[in-house]
PDB file of C-alpha atoms in Angstrom:
ATOM      1  CA  MET A   1      55.219 -33.993  -2.483  1.00 49.00           C
ATOM      2  CA  LYS A   2      56.245 -31.684   0.339  1.00 49.00           C
ATOM      3  CA  LYS A   3      58.057 -29.396  -2.090  1.00 53.00           C
ATOM      4  CA  ALA A   4      55.010 -29.282  -4.358  1.00 43.00           C
ATOM      5  CA  VAL A   5      52.782 -28.254  -1.442  1.00 38.00           C
ATOM      6  CA  LEU A   6      55.218 -25.489  -0.470  1.00 40.00           C
ATOM      7  CA  VAL A   7      55.321 -24.211  -4.049  1.00 39.00           C
ATOM      8  CA  ILE A   8      51.516 -24.163  -4.261  1.00 37.00           C
ATOM      9  CA  LEU A   9      51.233 -22.345  -0.926  1.00 37.00           C
ATOM     10  CA  GLY A  10      53.807 -19.823  -2.082  1.00 45.00           C
ATOM     11  CA  LEU A  11      51.892 -19.186  -5.299  1.00 38.00           C
ATOM     12  CA  LEU A  12      48.610 -18.797  -3.411  1.00 39.00           C
ATOM     13  CA  CYS A  13      50.244 -16.386  -0.949  1.00 43.00           C
ATOM     14  CA  GLY A  14      51.699 -14.339  -3.788  1.00 43.00           C
ATOM     15  CA  PHE A  15      48.320 -14.263  -5.545  1.00 40.00           C
ATOM     16  CA  SER A  16      46.596 -13.155  -2.333  1.00 46.00           C
ATOM     17  CA  LEU A  17      49.056 -10.312  -1.782  1.00 50.00           C
ATOM     18  CA  ALA A  18      48.911  -9.201  -5.424  1.00 56.00           C
ATOM     19  CA  ALA A  19      45.094  -9.278  -5.305  1.00 63.00           C
ATOM     20  CA  GLN A  20      45.132  -6.439  -2.769  1.00 80.00           C
ATOM     21  CA  THR A  21      46.427  -4.036  -5.416  1.00 86.00           C
ATOM     22  CA  GLU A  22      44.731  -5.443  -8.517  1.00 90.00           C
ATOM     23  CA  LYS A  23      42.568  -3.431 -10.898  1.00 91.00           C
ATOM     24  CA  GLY A  24      39.112  -2.621  -9.523  1.00 92.00           C
ATOM     25  CA  LYS A  25      40.084  -2.492  -5.837  1.00 94.00           C
ATOM     26  CA  PHE A  26      39.772   0.544  -3.553  1.00 95.00           C
ATOM     27  CA  LEU A  27      42.052   1.918  -0.873  1.00 95.00           C
ATOM     28  CA  VAL A  28      41.285   4.253   2.019  1.00 95.00           C
ATOM     29  CA  GLY A  29      43.840   5.504   4.490  1.00 93.00           C
ATOM     30  CA  ALA A  30      44.961   8.133   6.932  1.00 90.00           C
ATOM     31  CA  GLY A  31      48.232   9.331   8.381  1.00 86.00           C
ATOM     32  CA  THR A  32      50.380  12.164   9.605  1.00 78.00           C
ATOM     33  CA  THR A  33      53.763  13.659   8.704  1.00 71.00           C
ATOM     34  CA  LEU A  34      56.863  14.293  10.778  1.00 63.00           C
ATOM     35  CA  GLY A  35      58.635  17.088   8.914  1.00 53.00           C
ATOM     36  CA  ILE A  36      61.741  19.260   8.735  1.00 47.00           C
ATOM     37  CA  SER A  37      61.050  22.519   6.915  1.00 46.00           C
ATOM     38  CA  ASP A  38      63.125  25.473   5.760  1.00 41.00           C
ATOM     39  CA  GLY A  39      60.142  27.780   6.061  1.00 42.00           C
ATOM     40  CA  SER A  40      57.309  26.802   8.335  1.00 42.00           C
ATOM     41  CA  TYR A  41      55.310  24.045   9.947  1.00 43.00           C
ATOM     42  CA  LEU A  42      52.452  24.150   7.472  1.00 45.00           C
ATOM     43  CA  MET A  43      52.322  20.470   6.597  1.00 47.00           C
ATOM     44  CA  SER A  44      54.117  18.587   9.356  1.00 50.00           C
ATOM     45  CA  THR A  45      53.612  17.293  12.875  1.00 54.00           C
ATOM     46  CA  ALA A  46      56.193  18.757  15.251  1.00 53.00           C
ATOM     47  CA  PHE A  47      56.892  19.928  18.785  1.00 58.00           C
ATOM     48  CA  THR A  48      59.675  22.514  18.724  1.00 58.00           C
ATOM     49  CA  SER A  49      61.336  25.175  20.850  1.00 58.00           C
ATOM     50  CA  SER A  50      63.947  27.696  19.671  1.00 59.00           C
ATOM     51  CA  THR A  51      65.637  30.763  21.184  1.00 66.00           C
ATOM     52  CA  PHE A  52      67.047  33.834  19.394  1.00 64.00           C
ATOM     53  CA  GLU A  53      69.526  36.101  21.199  1.00 68.00           C
ATOM     54  CA  PHE A  54      70.349  39.660  20.055  1.00 68.00           C
ATOM     55  CA  GLU A  55      73.442  41.811  20.684  1.00 67.00           C
ATOM     56  CA  ASP A  56      71.688  43.867  23.374  1.00 68.00           C
ATOM     57  CA  GLY A  57      70.975  40.699  25.385  1.00 68.00           C
ATOM     58  CA  THR A  58      67.312  40.477  24.423  1.00 69.00           C
ATOM     59  CA  THR A  59      66.079  36.962  23.721  1.00 72.00           C
ATOM     60  CA  ILE A  60      62.983  35.639  21.994  1.00 68.00           C
ATOM     61  CA  THR A  61      61.848  32.081  22.663  1.00 71.00           C
ATOM     62  CA  ASN A  62      59.494  30.401  20.216  1.00 68.00           C
ATOM     63  CA  ARG A  63      57.494  27.326  21.201  1.00 72.00           C
ATOM     64  CA  GLN A  64      55.126  25.658  18.798  1.00 70.00           C
ATOM     65  CA  THR A  65      53.055  22.529  18.500  1.00 76.00           C
ATOM     66  CA  SER A  66      51.702  21.489  15.119  1.00 75.00           C
ATOM     67  CA  PHE A  67      49.692  18.511  13.920  1.00 77.00           C
ATOM     68  CA  ILE A  68      48.512  17.305  10.529  1.00 81.00           C
ATOM     69  CA  PHE A  69      45.922  14.639   9.715  1.00 84.00           C
ATOM     70  CA  SER A  70      45.846  13.319   6.136  1.00 87.00           C
ATOM     71  CA  PRO A  71      43.019  11.014   5.017  1.00 92.00           C
ATOM     72  CA  LYS A  72      42.896   9.685   1.447  1.00 94.00           C
ATOM     73  CA  ALA A  73      40.764   7.529  -0.845  1.00 97.00           C
ATOM     74  CA  GLY A  74      41.769   5.918  -4.124  1.00 97.00           C
ATOM     75  CA  TYR A  75      40.890   3.399  -6.825  1.00 97.00           C
ATOM     76  CA  PHE A  76      43.130   0.915  -8.660  1.00 97.00           C
ATOM     77  CA  PHE A  77      42.657   1.788 -12.334  1.00 96.00           C
ATOM     78  CA  PHE A  78      45.349  -0.746 -13.269  1.00 95.00           C
ATOM     79  CA  ASP A  79      47.046  -3.560 -11.381  1.00 94.00           C
ATOM     80  CA  HIS A  80      49.199  -2.012  -8.624  1.00 94.00           C
ATOM     81  CA  PHE A  81      48.400   1.565  -9.824  1.00 97.00           C
ATOM     82  CA  ALA A  82      45.975   3.680  -7.776  1.00 97.00           C
ATOM     83  CA  ALA A  83      44.799   7.270  -8.098  1.00 98.00           C
ATOM     84  CA  GLY A  84      42.515   9.294  -5.860  1.00 97.00           C
ATOM     85  CA  ILE A  85      42.117  12.292  -3.567  1.00 97.00           C
ATOM     86  CA  ASP A  86      44.340  13.370  -0.681  1.00 92.00           C
ATOM     87  CA  PHE A  87      43.180  15.658   2.133  1.00 92.00           C
ATOM     88  CA  ALA A  88      45.270  17.562   4.685  1.00 88.00           C
ATOM     89  CA  ILE A  89      43.984  19.163   7.889  1.00 88.00           C
ATOM     90  CA  SER A  90      46.513  20.881  10.146  1.00 84.00           C
ATOM     91  CA  HIS A  91      46.528  22.976  13.321  1.00 83.00           C
ATOM     92  CA  THR A  92      49.396  24.880  14.944  1.00 81.00           C
ATOM     93  CA  ASN A  93      49.770  26.775  18.224  1.00 79.00           C
ATOM     94  CA  SER A  94      52.764  29.104  18.517  1.00 75.00           C
ATOM     95  CA  THR A  95      54.014  31.362  21.345  1.00 74.00           C
ATOM     96  CA  ASN A  96      56.868  33.888  21.161  1.00 69.00           C
ATOM     97  CA  THR A  97      58.152  35.099  24.549  1.00 70.00           C
ATOM     98  CA  THR A  98      60.741  37.866  25.086  1.00 67.00           C
ATOM     99  CA  THR A  99      62.964  38.542  28.103  1.00 62.00           C
ATOM    100  CA  SER A 100      60.462  41.215  29.168  1.00 62.00           C
ATOM    101  CA  ASP A 101      57.710  38.547  29.311  1.00 63.00           C
ATOM    102  CA  PHE A 102      55.980  39.989  26.266  1.00 65.00           C
ATOM    103  CA  ASN A 103      54.047  37.245  24.452  1.00 69.00           C
ATOM    104  CA  ILE A 104      52.803  36.900  20.896  1.00 72.00           C
ATOM    105  CA  ASP A 105      50.354  34.013  20.547  1.00 76.00           C
ATOM    106  CA  SER A 106      49.170  32.686  17.207  1.00 80.00           C
ATOM    107  CA  LYS A 107      46.981  29.876  15.899  1.00 85.00           C
ATOM    108  CA  ILE A 108      47.103  28.521  12.366  1.00 84.00           C
ATOM    109  CA  ASN A 109      44.500  26.283  10.722  1.00 89.00           C
ATOM    110  CA  SER A 110      45.018  24.848   7.238  1.00 88.00           C
ATOM    111  CA  PHE A 111      42.936  22.697   4.924  1.00 91.00           C
ATOM    112  CA  GLY A 112      43.825  21.287   1.525  1.00 91.00           C
ATOM    113  CA  ALA A 113      42.725  18.665  -0.991  1.00 94.00           C
ATOM    114  CA  GLY A 114      44.133  17.365  -4.249  1.00 95.00           C
ATOM    115  CA  PRO A 115      44.912  14.358  -6.452  1.00 97.00           C
ATOM    116  CA  PHE A 116      47.480  11.632  -5.832  1.00 96.00           C
ATOM    117  CA  VAL A 117      48.838   8.632  -7.733  1.00 97.00           C
ATOM    118  CA  ARG A 118      50.607   5.614  -6.206  1.00 97.00           C
ATOM    119  CA  TYR A 119      52.302   2.577  -7.763  1.00 97.00           C
ATOM    120  CA  TYR A 120      52.989  -0.575  -5.733  1.00 96.00           C
ATOM    121  CA  ILE A 121      55.710  -3.131  -6.486  1.00 93.00           C
ATOM    122  CA  PRO A 122      54.432  -6.568  -5.334  1.00 86.00           C
ATOM    123  CA  LYS A 123      57.234  -8.052  -3.206  1.00 81.00           C
ATOM    124  CA  GLY A 124      55.661 -10.378  -0.647  1.00 82.00           C
ATOM    125  CA  LYS A 125      54.447  -8.940   2.651  1.00 87.00           C
ATOM    126  CA  ILE A 126      56.369  -5.679   2.237  1.00 91.00           C
ATOM    127  CA  LEU A 127      55.292  -3.683  -0.816  1.00 93.00           C
ATOM    128  CA  PRO A 128      57.577  -0.845  -1.970  1.00 96.00           C
ATOM    129  CA  PHE A 129      55.741   2.022  -3.674  1.00 96.00           C
ATOM    130  CA  ALA A 130      56.214   5.460  -5.184  1.00 97.00           C
ATOM    131  CA  GLU A 131      53.680   8.285  -5.117  1.00 95.00           C
ATOM    132  CA  LEU A 132      53.089  11.806  -6.383  1.00 96.00           C
ATOM    133  CA  SER A 133      50.551  14.264  -4.962  1.00 93.00           C
ATOM    134  CA  SER A 134      49.410  17.878  -4.986  1.00 93.00           C
ATOM    135  CA  LEU A 135      47.234  19.947  -2.649  1.00 90.00           C
ATOM    136  CA  PHE A 136      45.245  23.164  -2.999  1.00 94.00           C
ATOM    137  CA  GLY A 137      43.615  24.910  -0.061  1.00 92.00           C
ATOM    138  CA  THR A 138      43.586  27.734   2.469  1.00 90.00           C
ATOM    139  CA  ARG A 139      45.440  28.755   5.614  1.00 87.00           C
ATOM    140  CA  ASN A 140      43.983  31.009   8.321  1.00 89.00           C
ATOM    141  CA  GLN A 141      46.383  32.600  10.821  1.00 84.00           C
ATOM    142  CA  LYS A 142      45.192  34.434  13.948  1.00 84.00           C
ATOM    143  CA  ALA A 143      47.577  36.319  16.249  1.00 80.00           C
ATOM    144  CA  GLU A 144      47.291  38.326  19.470  1.00 74.00           C
ATOM    145  CA  VAL A 145      49.777  41.226  19.845  1.00 69.00           C
ATOM    146  CA  PHE A 146      49.536  43.756  22.705  1.00 65.00           C
ATOM    147  CA  GLY A 147      46.006  42.513  23.348  1.00 68.00           C
ATOM    148  CA  ALA A 148      44.921  43.237  19.766  1.00 71.00           C
ATOM    149  CA  ASP A 149      43.784  40.460  17.441  1.00 77.00           C
ATOM    150  CA  SER A 150      44.809  40.147  13.805  1.00 80.00           C
ATOM    151  CA  GLU A 151      43.834  37.650  11.127  1.00 83.00           C
ATOM    152  CA  THR A 152      45.552  36.763   7.844  1.00 84.00           C
ATOM    153  CA  ARG A 153      44.318  34.412   5.133  1.00 88.00           C
ATOM    154  CA  TYR A 154      46.474  32.636   2.560  1.00 87.00           C
ATOM    155  CA  SER A 155      45.922  30.543  -0.536  1.00 90.00           C
ATOM    156  CA  VAL A 156      47.970  27.348  -0.467  1.00 88.00           C
ATOM    157  CA  SER A 157      49.285  25.102  -3.236  1.00 91.00           C
ATOM    158  CA  SER A 158      51.648  22.179  -2.778  1.00 90.00           C
ATOM    159  CA  ILE A 159      53.288  19.512  -4.923  1.00 92.00           C
ATOM    160  CA  GLY A 160      55.437  16.620  -3.812  1.00 91.00           C
ATOM    161  CA  GLY A 161      56.185  12.935  -3.849  1.00 92.00           C
ATOM    162  CA  GLY A 162      57.837  10.136  -1.974  1.00 93.00           C
ATOM    163  CA  LEU A 163      59.130   6.589  -1.796  1.00 96.00           C
ATOM    164  CA  GLY A 164      57.752   4.202   0.786  1.00 95.00           C
ATOM    165  CA  VAL A 165      56.904   0.706   1.915  1.00 95.00           C
ATOM    166  CA  ALA A 166      53.556  -0.824   2.845  1.00 95.00           C
ATOM    167  CA  ILE A 167      53.919  -3.419   5.603  1.00 94.00           C
ATOM    168  CA  LEU A 168      50.950  -5.747   5.213  1.00 92.00           C
ATOM    169  CA  LEU A 169      48.848  -6.620   8.250  1.00 91.00           C
ATOM    170  CA  GLY A 170      46.939  -9.559   6.836  1.00 84.00           C
ATOM    171  CA  GLU A 171      44.964  -9.390   3.582  1.00 83.00           C
ATOM    172  CA  LYS A 172      43.106  -6.097   4.010  1.00 89.00           C
ATOM    173  CA  SER A 173      45.406  -3.512   5.601  1.00 92.00           C
ATOM    174  CA  SER A 174      48.936  -2.142   5.846  1.00 94.00           C
ATOM    175  CA  VAL A 175      51.108   0.258   7.810  1.00 94.00           C
ATOM    176  CA  ASP A 176      52.789   2.741   5.458  1.00 94.00           C
ATOM    177  CA  LEU A 177      56.143   4.497   5.896  1.00 93.00           C
ATOM    178  CA  VAL A 178      57.032   7.151   3.310  1.00 91.00           C
ATOM    179  CA  ALA A 179      60.085   9.386   2.899  1.00 91.00           C
ATOM    180  CA  SER A 180      58.583  12.483   1.274  1.00 87.00           C
ATOM    181  CA  TYR A 181      59.423  15.896  -0.169  1.00 88.00           C
ATOM    182  CA  ASN A 182      56.950  18.764  -0.638  1.00 85.00           C
ATOM    183  CA  SER A 183      57.206  22.276  -2.033  1.00 89.00           C
ATOM    184  CA  THR A 184      54.430  24.551  -0.741  1.00 85.00           C
ATOM    185  CA  ASN A 185      53.522  28.040  -1.969  1.00 88.00           C
ATOM    186  CA  LEU A 186      51.658  30.541   0.223  1.00 84.00           C
ATOM    187  CA  LYS A 187      49.980  33.653  -1.177  1.00 87.00           C
ATOM    188  CA  GLU A 188      48.323  36.218   1.078  1.00 85.00           C
ATOM    189  CA  GLN A 189      44.827  36.870  -0.209  1.00 74.00           C
ATOM    190  CA  GLU A 190      44.773  40.623   0.518  1.00 74.00           C
ATOM    191  CA  ASP A 191      48.357  41.520  -0.461  1.00 73.00           C
ATOM    192  CA  ASN A 192      50.944  40.268  -2.935  1.00 73.00           C
ATOM    193  CA  PHE A 193      53.019  38.516  -0.260  1.00 77.00           C
ATOM    194  CA  LYS A 194      54.275  35.102  -1.391  1.00 81.00           C
ATOM    195  CA  ASN A 195      56.318  32.466   0.404  1.00 80.00           C
ATOM    196  CA  THR A 196      57.724  29.079  -0.631  1.00 83.00           C
ATOM    197  CA  GLN A 197      58.369  26.316   1.899  1.00 79.00           C
ATOM    198  CA  ASN A 198      60.296  23.110   1.182  1.00 83.00           C
ATOM    199  CA  THR A 199      59.757  20.170   3.507  1.00 78.00           C
ATOM    200  CA  LEU A 200      61.463  16.807   3.943  1.00 80.00           C
ATOM    201  CA  GLY A 201      59.279  14.477   5.955  1.00 79.00           C
ATOM    202  CA  LEU A 202      58.475  10.977   7.130  1.00 82.00           C
ATOM    203  CA  LYS A 203      54.847  10.050   6.577  1.00 84.00           C
ATOM    204  CA  ILE A 204      53.331   7.406   8.818  1.00 87.00           C
ATOM    205  CA  GLY A 205      49.971   6.017   7.771  1.00 90.00           C
ATOM    206  CA  PHE A 206      47.476   3.166   7.740  1.00 92.00           C
ATOM    207  CA  THR A 207      45.734   1.830   4.618  1.00 94.00           C
ATOM    208  CA  ILE A 208      42.739  -0.472   4.154  1.00 94.00           C
ATOM    209  CA  PHE A 209      42.207  -2.326   0.851  1.00 94.00           C
ATOM    210  CA  LEU A 210      38.602  -2.914  -0.218  1.00 92.00           C
TER     211      LEU A 210
END
């Protein structure tokens, strides 16, 4: 009898967890990304400081703080398979200081939106998942050099994906951890300047199932 009760409870628990990602449900979430990039800080949260030293003894120290906030909303078109819209809002402050105390200050604001797909593997209270996403948007960079202001605008496109786990917090929510990769293209709107940035990151987020 005791074994039968345990089996029934296990089945009910499994059904409850699977029901979170069944067809017809919604998900909404938000998160941020800790990233390591070979180009820039466009789509990652970071606090960095670096120093460059030249042969003549001159040094340039760069300090920057960047933050990204990424809300999303999706719908389960099939059991465990959701698709929807991702958003990305980022802000960066950067200061370059030379040995002669000459400063170059810049601020960068970026916004993007695009589709995503995510597939969950029902495995108890920890749900592995895979996702693909893309973003399209703009980046506005303002800099102050020798007291003069300059402004540059870019078009942004990004594609990427990741593997993660959703750690369930009851029946309606989860904490998400995702190892991600993104390739981002920047194109200056007034010139033909183009730049590609590749980023490995750890996404940390929170999801609510409705």
